[in-house]
Amino acid sequence: PSIDLQQGRAVQLEGGEALRIDGGDPVPWAQQFGRIGEVAVIDLEALARFADEEQMAELEGLARRVQELLRQEAERQGLLEWEGRLELTPKAYRLFQGKLLDQIFSELQAAKSGRHHVELSGDGAVELQRTKPYEFGDSLANLDVPASLVNALVRELRETPPAARASVGPPGRVRLTPDDLEIHLTRNTPKCATAVLMDMSGSMRWGGAYIHVKRMALALHGLICREYPGDAVFFFEVATLAKRRHVAEIVDLLPHPVTIHDPVVRLRADLGDPHFSELLLPPHFTNIQHGLRLARQTLQVQDTPNRQIILITDGLPTAHFEDRHLLMLYPPADRTAEHTLREGRQCRMQGITLNTFLVSSWSQSEEDVRFAHELAESTRGRVFFVSGGELERFVVWDYVQRRRRIIG
């Protein structure tokens, strides 16, 4: 159709993709005016050649209103414009994590989605109404002052003869003894420290497995912040080298691109060489040993005996350390598997439980499954076989179940 804009000049739309102006050559619609129906991206300068001032003023006002609506909606969702792009704020993380958790727990039985309310008396932070007599070593911070004073008054009345009570009158002071003291019971809620190892090697790109890993990490962090604020969780990216990552960096994580396509790779790098740079390393290998080591070193200084590692990967490790040398071996070698298992046994010796979530992939083989079982057996941990879409639900629910067993 033709649209008369000004002085008989026409814009001819052809198939919705191009326009013809006064018999000239067709040009892409998006280049002239922006995408159809999106007022906020229309090129007003180009459109000004065909519309009068009143029409342009009306369209500019409409564009401003659209931009304001977009700004308000972005602010409501926790997005902040920074240097021409939208950035996630803590509010956006909380909203996204809340939606993830609602989605995860909606797939579970209603009876299983509540908080744990197990009362264990001990040296905890939550004060209960019930009290007990003072025992040597109890903290006076939990002293029930009114009940202690009542105990002292009752004791003095019992110790004072009736004749003496009338002559003495009401006491001027109350003398407390250790037998008078009452201490509030407290709820002991043990803490749990968790390290999450996220495989970001080149193979995690297939089938978008890395997307589910990131959704799981954000959901787990949201669960701990909302339900178990006393717990600690740490995230580690696992590739050729393992690195500690802040939760704010998880959104931007991507699998490392494969840079070597040879069928057989046998590389050794001396990381102790001062002239060697990490940038020279092919980034797409899987160094589970290094990830376990960093997680173990982080967890061993936490002030709780309840420590665990959640490893999420799709197969065998292909890189490991021997002293200061980094070996990158493909196809996966028994040598790498043995050094990884040895690091897993170190975790077991320090009381750290290792749970492995093996994500299914097109290239997964019997060797991958066997290694996951060996790693679980050597660390007295567990192994779960999940598809990518089930990962966040299984990891979050397993965490809840472990917390219930720890507390109970």
CSV table of N, CA and C in Angstrom, one decimal, residues 112-199:
chain,number,residue,atom,x,y,z
A,112,LYS,N,7.2,-30.8,50.8
A,112,LYS,CA,8.6,-30.8,50.9
A,112,LYS,C,9.2,-29.4,50.7
A,113,SER,N,8.4,-28.4,50.6
A,113,SER,CA,9.0,-27.1,50.2
A,113,SER,C,9.1,-26.1,51.4
A,114,GLY,N,8.9,-26.6,52.6
A,114,GLY,CA,8.9,-25.7,53.7
A,114,GLY,C,10.3,-25.6,54.3
A,115,ARG,N,10.5,-24.7,55.2
A,115,ARG,CA,11.8,-24.5,55.9
A,115,ARG,C,11.9,-25.6,57.0
A,116,HIS,N,13.1,-25.8,57.4
A,116,HIS,CA,13.3,-26.8,58.5
A,116,HIS,C,13.1,-26.1,59.8
A,117,HIS,N,12.4,-26.7,60.8
A,117,HIS,CA,12.1,-26.1,62.1
A,117,HIS,C,12.5,-27.2,63.2
A,118,VAL,N,13.7,-27.6,63.2
A,118,VAL,CA,14.1,-28.6,64.1
A,118,VAL,C,14.8,-28.0,65.3
A,119,GLU,N,14.3,-28.2,66.5
A,119,GLU,CA,14.8,-27.6,67.7
A,119,GLU,C,15.9,-28.4,68.3
A,120,LEU,N,17.1,-28.0,68.2
A,120,LEU,CA,18.2,-28.6,68.9
A,120,LEU,C,18.7,-27.6,69.9
A,121,SER,N,18.6,-28.0,71.2
A,121,SER,CA,19.1,-27.1,72.2
A,121,SER,C,20.7,-27.1,72.2
A,122,GLY,N,21.3,-26.0,72.4
A,122,GLY,CA,22.7,-25.9,72.3
A,122,GLY,C,23.1,-24.4,72.4
A,123,ASP,N,24.4,-24.2,72.0
A,123,ASP,CA,24.9,-22.8,72.0
A,123,ASP,C,24.5,-22.2,70.7
A,124,GLY,N,23.3,-21.7,70.5
A,124,GLY,CA,22.9,-21.2,69.3
A,124,GLY,C,22.6,-19.7,69.4
A,125,ALA,N,22.0,-19.2,68.3
A,125,ALA,CA,21.8,-17.7,68.2
A,125,ALA,C,20.3,-17.4,68.4
A,126,VAL,N,19.4,-18.4,68.2
A,126,VAL,CA,18.0,-18.2,68.3
A,126,VAL,C,17.5,-18.6,69.7
A,127,GLU,N,17.0,-17.6,70.5
A,127,GLU,CA,16.6,-17.8,71.9
A,127,GLU,C,15.2,-18.3,71.9
A,128,LEU,N,15.0,-19.4,72.7
A,128,LEU,CA,13.7,-20.0,72.9
A,128,LEU,C,13.0,-19.5,74.2
A,129,GLN,N,11.7,-19.8,74.3
A,129,GLN,CA,11.0,-19.3,75.5
A,129,GLN,C,11.4,-20.2,76.7
A,130,ARG,N,11.6,-21.5,76.5
A,130,ARG,CA,11.9,-22.4,77.6
A,130,ARG,C,13.3,-22.1,78.2
A,131,THR,N,13.4,-22.4,79.5
A,131,THR,CA,14.6,-22.1,80.2
A,131,THR,C,15.0,-23.3,81.0
A,132,LYS,N,16.2,-23.3,81.5
A,132,LYS,CA,16.8,-24.4,82.3
A,132,LYS,C,17.7,-23.8,83.4
A,133,PRO,N,17.9,-24.5,84.5
A,133,PRO,CA,18.8,-24.0,85.5
A,133,PRO,C,20.2,-23.8,85.0
A,134,TYR,N,20.9,-22.8,85.5
A,134,TYR,CA,22.3,-22.5,85.1
A,134,TYR,C,23.2,-23.6,85.4
A,135,GLU,N,24.1,-23.9,84.4
A,135,GLU,CA,25.2,-24.9,84.6
A,135,GLU,C,26.5,-24.2,84.3
A,136,PHE,N,27.5,-24.7,85.0
A,136,PHE,CA,28.8,-24.1,84.8
A,136,PHE,C,29.2,-24.1,83.3
A,137,GLY,N,29.6,-23.0,82.7
A,137,GLY,CA,29.9,-22.9,81.3
A,137,GLY,C,28.9,-22.3,80.5
A,138,ASP,N,27.6,-22.1,81.0
A,138,ASP,CA,26.6,-21.5,80.2
A,138,ASP,C,26.8,-20.0,80.0
A,139,SER,N,26.5,-19.5,78.9
A,139,SER,CA,26.7,-18.1,78.6
A,139,SER,C,25.6,-17.3,79.3
A,140,LEU,N,26.1,-16.2,80.1
A,140,LEU,CA,25.1,-15.3,80.7
A,140,LEU,C,24.4,-14.4,79.8
A,141,ALA,N,24.8,-14.4,78.5
A,141,ALA,CA,24.1,-13.6,77.5
A,141,ALA,C,22.7,-14.0,77.4
A,142,ASN,N,22.4,-15.3,77.7
A,142,ASN,CA,21.1,-15.8,77.6
A,142,ASN,C,20.3,-15.9,78.9
A,143,LEU,N,20.8,-15.1,79.9
A,143,LEU,CA,20.2,-15.1,81.2
A,143,LEU,C,18.8,-14.6,81.2
A,144,ASP,N,17.8,-15.3,81.8
A,144,ASP,CA,16.5,-14.9,82.0
A,144,ASP,C,16.4,-14.1,83.3
A,145,VAL,N,16.5,-12.8,83.2
A,145,VAL,CA,16.7,-12.0,84.5
A,145,VAL,C,15.4,-12.0,85.3
A,146,PRO,N,14.2,-11.8,84.8
A,146,PRO,CA,13.0,-11.9,85.6
A,146,PRO,C,12.8,-13.2,86.3
A,147,ALA,N,13.0,-14.3,85.6
A,147,ALA,CA,12.9,-15.6,86.3
A,147,ALA,C,14.0,-15.8,87.3
A,148,SER,N,15.2,-15.3,87.1
A,148,SER,CA,16.2,-15.5,88.1
A,148,SER,C,15.9,-14.7,89.4
A,149,LEU,N,15.4,-13.5,89.2
A,149,LEU,CA,15.0,-12.7,90.4
A,149,LEU,C,13.8,-13.3,91.2
A,150,VAL,N,12.9,-13.9,90.5
A,150,VAL,CA,11.8,-14.6,91.1
A,150,VAL,C,12.3,-15.8,91.9
A,151,ASN,N,13.2,-16.5,91.4
A,151,ASN,CA,13.8,-17.6,92.1
A,151,ASN,C,14.5,-17.2,93.3
A,152,ALA,N,15.2,-16.0,93.3
A,152,ALA,CA,16.0,-15.5,94.4
A,152,ALA,C,15.0,-15.1,95.5
A,153,LEU,N,13.9,-14.4,95.1
A,153,LEU,CA,12.9,-14.0,96.1
A,153,LEU,C,12.2,-15.2,96.8
A,154,VAL,N,11.8,-16.2,96.0
A,154,VAL,CA,11.2,-17.4,96.6
A,154,VAL,C,12.2,-18.1,97.5
A,155,ARG,N,13.4,-18.2,97.2
A,155,ARG,CA,14.4,-18.8,98.0
A,155,ARG,C,14.6,-18.1,99.3
A,156,GLU,N,14.7,-16.7,99.3
A,156,GLU,CA,14.9,-16.0,100.5
A,156,GLU,C,13.6,-16.1,101.4
A,157,LEU,N,12.4,-16.1,100.8
A,157,LEU,CA,11.2,-16.3,101.6
A,157,LEU,C,11.2,-17.7,102.3
A,158,ARG,N,11.7,-18.7,101.6
A,158,ARG,CA,11.8,-20.0,102.2
A,158,ARG,C,12.8,-20.1,103.4
A,159,GLU,N,13.9,-19.4,103.2
A,159,GLU,CA,15.0,-19.4,104.2
A,159,GLU,C,14.7,-18.6,105.4
A,160,THR,N,13.8,-17.5,105.2
A,160,THR,CA,13.5,-16.6,106.4
A,160,THR,C,12.3,-17.2,107.2
A,161,PRO,N,12.5,-17.3,108.5
A,161,PRO,CA,11.4,-17.8,109.3
A,161,PRO,C,10.2,-16.9,109.3
A,162,PRO,N,8.9,-17.3,109.5
A,162,PRO,CA,7.8,-16.5,109.4
A,162,PRO,C,7.8,-15.3,110.4
A,163,ALA,N,8.3,-15.5,111.6
A,163,ALA,CA,8.4,-14.4,112.6
A,163,ALA,C,9.3,-13.3,112.1
A,164,ALA,N,10.4,-13.8,111.6
A,164,ALA,CA,11.4,-12.8,111.1
A,164,ALA,C,10.9,-12.0,109.9
A,165,ARG,N,10.1,-12.6,109.1
A,165,ARG,CA,9.6,-12.0,107.9
A,165,ARG,C,8.7,-10.7,108.2
A,166,ALA,N,7.9,-10.9,109.3
A,166,ALA,CA,7.0,-9.7,109.7
A,166,ALA,C,7.8,-8.6,110.3
A,167,SER,N,8.9,-8.9,111.0
A,167,SER,CA,9.6,-7.8,111.6
A,167,SER,C,10.6,-7.1,110.6
A,168,VAL,N,11.1,-7.9,109.7
A,168,VAL,CA,12.0,-7.3,108.7
A,168,VAL,C,11.3,-6.5,107.7
A,169,GLY,N,10.1,-7.0,107.2
A,169,GLY,CA,9.4,-6.3,106.2
A,169,GLY,C,10.0,-6.7,104.8
A,170,PRO,N,9.6,-5.9,103.8
A,170,PRO,CA,10.0,-6.2,102.4
A,170,PRO,C,11.5,-6.1,102.3
A,171,PRO,N,12.2,-7.0,101.6
A,171,PRO,CA,13.7,-6.9,101.5
A,171,PRO,C,14.1,-5.7,100.7
A,172,GLY,N,15.2,-5.1,101.1
A,172,GLY,CA,15.8,-4.0,100.4
A,172,GLY,C,16.7,-4.4,99.2
A,173,ARG,N,17.2,-5.5,99.3
A,173,ARG,CA,18.1,-6.0,98.2
A,173,ARG,C,17.8,-7.5,98.0
A,174,VAL,N,18.1,-8.0,96.8
A,174,VAL,CA,18.0,-9.4,96.5
A,174,VAL,C,19.4,-10.0,96.2
A,175,ARG,N,19.7,-11.0,96.9
A,175,ARG,CA,21.0,-11.7,96.7
A,175,ARG,C,20.8,-12.9,95.8
A,176,LEU,N,21.5,-12.8,94.6
A,176,LEU,CA,21.4,-13.9,93.7
A,176,LEU,C,22.5,-14.9,93.9
A,177,THR,N,22.2,-16.2,93.8
A,177,THR,CA,23.2,-17.3,93.9
A,177,THR,C,23.1,-18.0,92.6
A,178,PRO,N,24.2,-18.8,92.3
A,178,PRO,CA,24.1,-19.6,91.0
A,178,PRO,C,22.9,-20.5,90.9
A,179,ASP,N,22.3,-21.0,92.0
A,179,ASP,CA,21.2,-21.9,92.0
A,179,ASP,C,19.9,-21.1,91.5
A,180,ASP,N,19.9,-19.8,91.6
A,180,ASP,CA,18.8,-19.0,91.3
A,180,ASP,C,18.7,-18.7,89.8
A,181,LEU,N,19.8,-18.8,89.1
A,181,LEU,CA,19.9,-18.4,87.7
A,181,LEU,C,19.1,-19.3,86.8
A,182,GLU,N,18.4,-18.7,85.8
A,182,GLU,CA,17.7,-19.4,84.8
A,182,GLU,C,18.3,-18.9,83.4
A,183,ILE,N,18.6,-19.9,82.6
A,183,ILE,CA,19.2,-19.6,81.2
A,183,ILE,C,18.2,-20.0,80.2
A,184,HIS,N,18.0,-19.1,79.2
A,184,HIS,CA,17.1,-19.5,78.0
A,184,HIS,C,17.8,-20.6,77.2
A,185,LEU,N,17.0,-21.6,76.8
A,185,LEU,CA,17.5,-22.5,75.8
A,185,LEU,C,17.6,-21.8,74.5
A,186,THR,N,18.5,-22.2,73.6
A,186,THR,CA,18.7,-21.6,72.3
A,186,THR,C,18.6,-22.7,71.2
A,187,ARG,N,18.2,-22.3,70.1
A,187,ARG,CA,18.1,-23.3,69.0
A,187,ARG,C,19.5,-23.3,68.3
A,188,ASN,N,20.1,-24.5,68.2
A,188,ASN,CA,21.4,-24.7,67.5
A,188,ASN,C,21.1,-25.0,66.1
A,189,THR,N,21.5,-24.1,65.2
A,189,THR,CA,21.3,-24.3,63.7
A,189,THR,C,22.7,-24.4,63.1
A,190,PRO,N,23.2,-25.6,62.9
A,190,PRO,CA,24.5,-25.7,62.3
A,190,PRO,C,24.6,-25.1,60.9
A,191,LYS,N,25.8,-24.5,60.7
A,191,LYS,CA,26.1,-23.9,59.4
A,191,LYS,C,26.6,-25.0,58.4
A,192,CYS,N,26.5,-24.7,57.2
A,192,CYS,CA,27.0,-25.6,56.1
A,192,CYS,C,27.8,-24.7,55.1
A,193,ALA,N,29.0,-25.1,54.7
A,193,ALA,CA,29.8,-24.4,53.8
A,193,ALA,C,29.8,-25.3,52.5
A,194,THR,N,29.6,-24.7,51.4
A,194,THR,CA,29.5,-25.4,50.1
A,194,THR,C,30.3,-24.7,49.0
A,195,ALA,N,31.1,-25.5,48.3
A,195,ALA,CA,31.8,-25.0,47.1
A,195,ALA,C,31.2,-25.6,45.9
A,196,VAL,N,30.9,-24.8,44.9
A,196,VAL,CA,30.3,-25.3,43.7
A,196,VAL,C,31.3,-25.2,42.5
A,197,LEU,N,31.6,-26.3,41.9
A,197,LEU,CA,32.6,-26.3,40.8
A,197,LEU,C,31.8,-26.4,39.5
A,198,MET,N,31.9,-25.4,38.7
A,198,MET,CA,31.1,-25.3,37.4
A,198,MET,C,32.0,-25.5,36.2
A,199,ASP,N,31.8,-26.6,35.6
A,199,ASP,CA,32.6,-26.9,34.4
A,199,ASP,C,32.2,-25.9,33.3
